CSV table of C-alpha atoms in Angstrom, one decimal:
chain,number,residue,atom,x,y,z
A,143,MET,CA,9.3,-16.1,-14.9
A,144,ALA,CA,10.8,-14.9,-18.3
A,145,ALA,CA,14.3,-15.9,-18.7
A,146,SER,CA,15.4,-12.1,-18.9
A,147,LEU,CA,13.6,-11.4,-15.4
A,148,ALA,CA,14.9,-11.9,-12.0
A,149,ILE,CA,14.0,-11.2,-8.6
A,150,ARG,CA,16.8,-9.3,-6.7
A,151,SER,CA,16.7,-7.3,-3.5
A,152,ARG,CA,17.7,-3.9,-3.0
A,153,ALA,CA,20.4,-4.8,-0.4
A,154,GLU,CA,22.7,-6.2,-3.6
A,155,SER,CA,24.0,-2.7,-4.7
A,156,PRO,CA,23.2,1.2,-4.1
A,157,GLU,CA,22.3,1.4,-7.7
A,158,LEU,CA,19.6,-1.2,-7.4
A,159,LYS,CA,18.3,0.9,-4.1
A,160,LYS,CA,18.5,4.1,-5.8
A,161,ALA,CA,16.5,2.5,-8.9
A,162,ALA,CA,14.0,1.0,-6.7
A,163,SER,CA,13.2,4.2,-4.8
A,164,SER,CA,12.9,6.1,-8.2
A,165,ILE,CA,10.1,3.4,-9.6
A,166,GLU,CA,8.1,3.8,-6.3
A,167,GLN,CA,8.0,7.4,-6.2
A,168,ALA,CA,7.3,7.2,-9.9
A,169,ALA,CA,4.3,4.8,-9.6
A,170,TRP,CA,2.6,6.7,-6.4
A,171,ASN,CA,3.5,10.1,-7.5
A,172,GLU,CA,-0.2,11.4,-7.8
A,173,LEU,CA,-1.1,9.9,-4.3
A,174,GLY,CA,2.0,11.4,-2.5
A,175,TYR,CA,-0.5,13.1,0.3
A,176,LEU,CA,-0.3,9.2,1.6
A,177,ASN,CA,3.3,9.7,2.3
A,178,TYR,CA,2.1,12.0,5.3
A,179,THR,CA,0.3,9.3,7.4
A,180,ARG,CA,2.1,9.5,10.7
A,181,ALA,CA,3.5,6.0,10.3
A,182,HIS,CA,4.8,6.7,6.8
A,183,TYR,CA,6.4,10.0,7.7
A,184,GLU,CA,7.8,8.7,10.9
A,185,TYR,CA,8.9,4.9,10.4
A,186,TYR,CA,8.7,3.9,6.5
A,187,GLN,CA,11.9,4.9,5.2
A,188,ASP,CA,13.7,3.8,8.3
A,189,LEU,CA,12.4,0.4,7.9
A,190,LEU,CA,13.2,-0.1,4.5
A,191,ASN,CA,16.9,0.9,5.1
A,192,GLU,CA,16.8,-1.6,8.2
A,193,TYR,CA,15.2,-4.4,6.2
A,194,PRO,CA,16.9,-4.0,2.7
A,195,ASP,CA,16.9,-7.6,1.9
A,196,TYR,CA,13.1,-7.4,2.4
A,197,GLN,CA,12.6,-4.9,-0.4
A,198,LEU,CA,12.5,-6.8,-3.8
A,199,CYS,CA,12.9,-5.8,-7.5
A,200,LEU,CA,11.9,-7.4,-10.5
A,201,VAL,CA,14.8,-6.7,-12.7
A,202,ASP,CA,15.0,-7.0,-16.4
A,203,GLU,CA,18.3,-8.6,-17.0
A,204,THR,CA,19.0,-7.3,-20.5
A,205,THR,CA,19.1,-3.7,-19.1
A,206,GLY,CA,19.9,-4.3,-15.4
A,207,TYR,CA,17.2,-2.0,-14.4
A,208,PRO,CA,13.9,-3.1,-12.1
A,209,VAL,CA,10.4,-2.9,-14.0
A,210,ALA,CA,8.7,-3.5,-10.5
A,211,VAL,CA,9.4,-3.5,-6.9
A,212,ALA,CA,7.8,-4.8,-3.8
A,213,ASN,CA,8.3,-3.4,-0.3
A,214,SER,CA,7.6,-5.5,3.0
A,215,VAL,CA,8.7,-5.5,6.8
A,216,PRO,CA,8.8,-8.5,9.2
A,217,PHE,CA,6.9,-8.1,12.3
A,218,ALA,CA,5.0,-9.9,15.3
A,219,CYS,CA,1.7,-10.5,14.8
A,220,SER,CA,-0.6,-13.0,16.7
A,221,GLY,CA,-1.9,-14.3,13.6
A,222,PRO,CA,-4.2,-13.4,10.5
A,223,ASP,CA,-7.4,-13.9,12.7
A,224,ASP,CA,-6.2,-10.6,14.9
A,225,LEU,CA,-5.8,-8.0,12.1
A,226,PRO,CA,-7.2,-4.4,13.0
A,227,PRO,CA,-9.0,-1.8,11.0
A,228,GLU,CA,-5.7,0.4,11.1
A,229,GLY,CA,-4.2,-1.7,8.3
A,230,TRP,CA,-0.9,-0.3,6.6
A,231,ASP,CA,-0.2,2.2,9.4
A,232,TRP,CA,-0.7,-0.6,11.7
A,233,VAL,CA,1.9,-2.9,9.9
A,234,VAL,CA,4.4,-0.1,9.6
A,235,GLU,CA,3.9,1.3,13.5
A,236,THR,CA,4.0,-2.4,14.9
A,237,ALA,CA,7.1,-3.4,12.7
A,238,ALA,CA,8.7,-0.2,14.2
A,239,ARG,CA,7.9,-1.5,17.7
A,240,SER,CA,8.6,-5.1,16.9
A,241,ARG,CA,12.5,-5.0,16.8
A,242,SER,CA,13.1,-6.5,20.2
A,243,ALA,CA,10.2,-9.3,19.4
A,244,ARG,CA,10.1,-12.5,18.0
A,245,LEU,CA,9.3,-11.6,14.1
A,246,ASN,CA,7.0,-14.0,12.7
A,247,MET,CA,5.0,-12.4,9.9
A,248,LEU,CA,5.8,-10.5,6.8
A,249,GLY,CA,3.6,-7.4,6.1
A,250,ALA,CA,3.3,-6.3,2.5
A,251,LEU,CA,3.7,-2.5,2.3
A,252,ALA,CA,3.7,-1.8,-1.5
A,253,ILE,CA,3.7,-3.1,-4.8
A,254,SER,CA,5.1,-0.6,-7.7
A,255,VAL,CA,4.8,-0.9,-11.3
A,256,PRO,CA,5.6,2.0,-13.5
A,257,ALA,CA,2.7,3.0,-15.9
A,258,VAL,CA,4.9,1.9,-18.9
A,259,HIS,CA,5.3,-1.7,-17.5
A,260,ARG,CA,1.8,-2.3,-16.4
A,261,SER,CA,-0.7,-5.2,-17.6
A,262,LYS,CA,2.3,-7.3,-18.2
A,263,GLY,CA,1.5,-9.7,-15.2
A,264,TYR,CA,4.6,-8.0,-13.2
A,265,ALA,CA,2.3,-7.5,-9.8
A,266,ARG,CA,1.3,-10.7,-9.6
A,267,LEU,CA,5.1,-12.0,-9.9
A,268,MET,CA,5.8,-9.5,-7.1
A,269,ILE,CA,3.1,-11.0,-4.9
A,270,ARG,CA,4.5,-14.4,-5.7
A,271,ALA,CA,7.7,-13.2,-4.5
A,272,LEU,CA,6.7,-11.9,-1.4
A,273,VAL,CA,5.0,-14.9,-0.4
A,274,GLU,CA,8.1,-16.9,-1.2
A,275,LEU,CA,10.3,-14.5,0.8
A,276,ALA,CA,8.0,-15.1,3.6
A,277,GLU,CA,8.5,-18.9,3.2
A,278,ALA,CA,12.4,-18.5,2.9
A,279,LYS,CA,12.6,-16.1,6.0
A,280,ASP,CA,10.6,-19.0,8.0
A,281,LEU,CA,8.0,-16.7,8.7
A,282,ARG,CA,4.3,-17.6,9.3
A,283,GLY,CA,3.0,-15.9,6.3
A,284,LEU,CA,2.1,-12.9,4.5
A,285,VAL,CA,-0.2,-10.2,5.6
A,286,ALA,CA,-1.5,-7.3,2.9
A,287,PRO,CA,-3.4,-4.3,3.5
A,288,VAL,CA,-4.3,-4.1,-0.2
A,289,ARG,CA,-5.7,-0.7,-1.7
A,290,PRO,CA,-8.5,-2.0,-4.3
A,291,SER,CA,-7.5,-0.3,-7.5
A,292,ALA,CA,-10.9,0.3,-8.8
A,293,LYS,CA,-12.3,1.8,-5.7
A,294,VAL,CA,-11.0,5.0,-7.1
A,295,LYS,CA,-14.2,5.0,-9.7
A,296,HIS,CA,-16.4,4.7,-6.5
A,297,PRO,CA,-14.7,6.9,-3.7
A,298,TRP,CA,-18.4,7.6,-2.2
A,299,VAL,CA,-19.0,4.0,-1.7
A,300,PRO,CA,-18.4,2.3,1.7
A,301,ILE,CA,-15.6,-0.2,1.5
A,302,SER,CA,-18.1,-3.0,2.9
A,303,GLU,CA,-20.6,-2.5,0.1
A,304,TYR,CA,-17.7,-2.4,-2.5
A,305,LEU,CA,-16.4,-5.7,-1.5
A,306,SER,CA,-19.8,-7.3,-2.0
A,307,TRP,CA,-19.7,-6.5,-5.5
A,308,THR,CA,-18.8,-9.1,-8.3
A,309,ASP,CA,-18.3,-9.0,-11.9
A,310,PRO,CA,-20.6,-10.7,-14.8
A,311,THR,CA,-18.7,-14.1,-14.1
A,312,GLY,CA,-19.3,-13.9,-10.4
A,313,ARG,CA,-15.7,-12.9,-9.3
A,314,VAL,CA,-14.7,-10.5,-7.0
A,315,TYR,CA,-15.2,-6.9,-8.7
A,316,ASP,CA,-12.1,-5.2,-8.1
A,317,PRO,CA,-9.2,-6.4,-10.4
A,318,TRP,CA,-6.4,-6.0,-7.9
A,319,LEU,CA,-7.9,-8.0,-5.4
A,320,ARG,CA,-8.4,-10.8,-7.9
A,321,SER,CA,-5.2,-10.8,-8.6
A,322,HIS,CA,-4.3,-11.7,-5.2
A,323,LEU,CA,-7.0,-14.1,-4.9
A,324,SER,CA,-5.6,-15.9,-8.3
A,325,VAL,CA,-2.2,-16.3,-6.4
A,326,GLY,CA,-3.6,-18.1,-3.2
A,327,GLY,CA,-4.5,-15.1,-1.3
A,328,LYS,CA,-7.3,-15.1,1.4
A,329,LEU,CA,-9.6,-12.1,1.7
A,330,ILE,CA,-10.4,-11.5,5.2
A,331,GLY,CA,-12.1,-8.1,5.3
A,332,PRO,CA,-11.9,-4.4,5.3
A,333,CYS,CA,-9.5,-2.4,7.3
A,334,GLU,CA,-11.5,1.2,7.3
A,335,ARG,CA,-8.7,3.3,8.7
A,336,SER,CA,-5.7,1.7,7.0
A,337,MET,CA,-4.0,5.0,6.2
A,338,VAL,CA,-5.1,8.0,8.0
A,339,VAL,CA,-3.8,11.5,7.0
A,340,HIS,CA,-4.8,14.6,9.2
A,341,GLU,CA,-3.1,17.7,7.8
A,342,PRO,CA,-4.4,21.4,7.7
A,343,ILE,CA,-6.7,22.5,4.8
A,344,GLY,CA,-3.9,24.4,3.0
A,345,PHE,CA,-2.1,21.0,2.6
A,346,TRP,CA,-5.2,19.3,1.1
A,347,GLU,CA,-5.9,22.7,-1.3
A,348,ASN,CA,-2.1,22.0,-2.5
A,349,TRP,CA,-2.8,18.3,-3.3
A,350,SER,CA,-6.3,18.3,-4.7
A,351,LYS,CA,-6.0,21.9,-6.4
A,352,GLN,CA,-9.3,22.7,-5.0
A,353,ARG,CA,-10.4,25.6,-2.5
A,354,PHE,CA,-12.5,24.3,0.4
A,355,LYS,CA,-14.9,26.8,1.6
A,356,GLU,CA,-17.4,24.7,3.7
A,357,THR,CA,-17.2,21.8,5.9
A,358,GLY,CA,-18.0,18.5,4.6
A,359,PRO,CA,-16.7,15.3,2.6
A,360,TYR,CA,-14.9,16.2,-0.7
A,361,ALA,CA,-13.8,13.5,-3.5
A,362,ILE,CA,-10.2,14.2,-4.4
A,363,GLU,CA,-8.0,12.9,-7.6
A,364,GLY,CA,-6.6,9.5,-6.9
A,365,ALA,CA,-8.5,9.0,-3.4
A,366,ILE,CA,-10.5,6.0,-3.1
A,367,ALA,CA,-12.8,7.9,-0.1
A,368,PRO,CA,-13.6,11.3,0.5
A,369,VAL,CA,-11.5,13.9,2.7
A,370,LYS,CA,-13.3,15.1,5.5
A,371,ILE,CA,-12.7,19.0,5.7
A,372,ASP,CA,-13.7,21.0,8.9
A,373,VAL,CA,-13.5,24.7,8.1
A,374,ASP,CA,-13.9,25.8,11.7
A,375,ARG,CA,-10.9,23.9,12.8
A,376,GLN,CA,-8.9,24.3,9.6
A,377,THR,CA,-8.1,20.5,9.1
A,378,GLY,CA,-8.9,17.8,6.8
A,379,THR,CA,-8.7,13.9,7.2
A,380,TYR,CA,-8.3,11.3,4.9
A,381,GLU,CA,-9.3,7.7,6.1
A,382,GLU,CA,-8.3,5.2,3.3
A,383,PRO,CA,-10.1,2.1,3.9
A,384,ASN,CA,-8.2,-1.0,2.5
A,385,VAL,CA,-8.8,-4.8,2.6
A,386,TRP,CA,-6.7,-7.4,4.5
A,387,VAL,CA,-5.5,-10.3,2.3
A,388,THR,CA,-3.5,-13.2,3.9
A,389,TYR,CA,-1.3,-15.8,2.7
A,390,SER,CA,-0.6,-19.0,4.5
């Protein structure tokens, strides 16, 4: 790690907590509809507040300001061989229910890098930091429902087919998945319903800037799968597929 960069937790100061929140919001602003999965809306912020030492910041020590953040929670899990199709939502809901259980696993929830700092290797540094955090907390490992970054260009392709793609050198096609594999991650398989947002059509029209007159699937900006619109019920459902990656 460069001499001017340091891993710190948002538990260290109110200023760092505020800066970390700002970075996360800026990095994910265009995908704000993902804040409305039931798990995110009901539990996410409470969990971040409950486990501040699990929320990491990559701080530029020359400025004192973070250039990347990583969010995670400890939870009770039987192991990487028993991961369900409900990925991100499941991790959050399980963590919220695990308070009285023996916490044995670390769940990665997000790595956020502002656009101005991307392509500098900071995201891979944060992956390593989460793996080291799991070791420091004496947890069995790290599980991550990973959002494949290039899938946004292929929203109509099923996640199982997408995972079979390779680049010209034979590596996994998706660059964010490659980053995980390059630092020791093991690709387990898809979690088809990792984040589920079920809201009225008006909600989706606000976020997509589209009008939905007919029932059917629609691609919207930033989504990695279509939103399923039901005009008769006046609802839209987005089921985001992610990919389980584990670290022992």
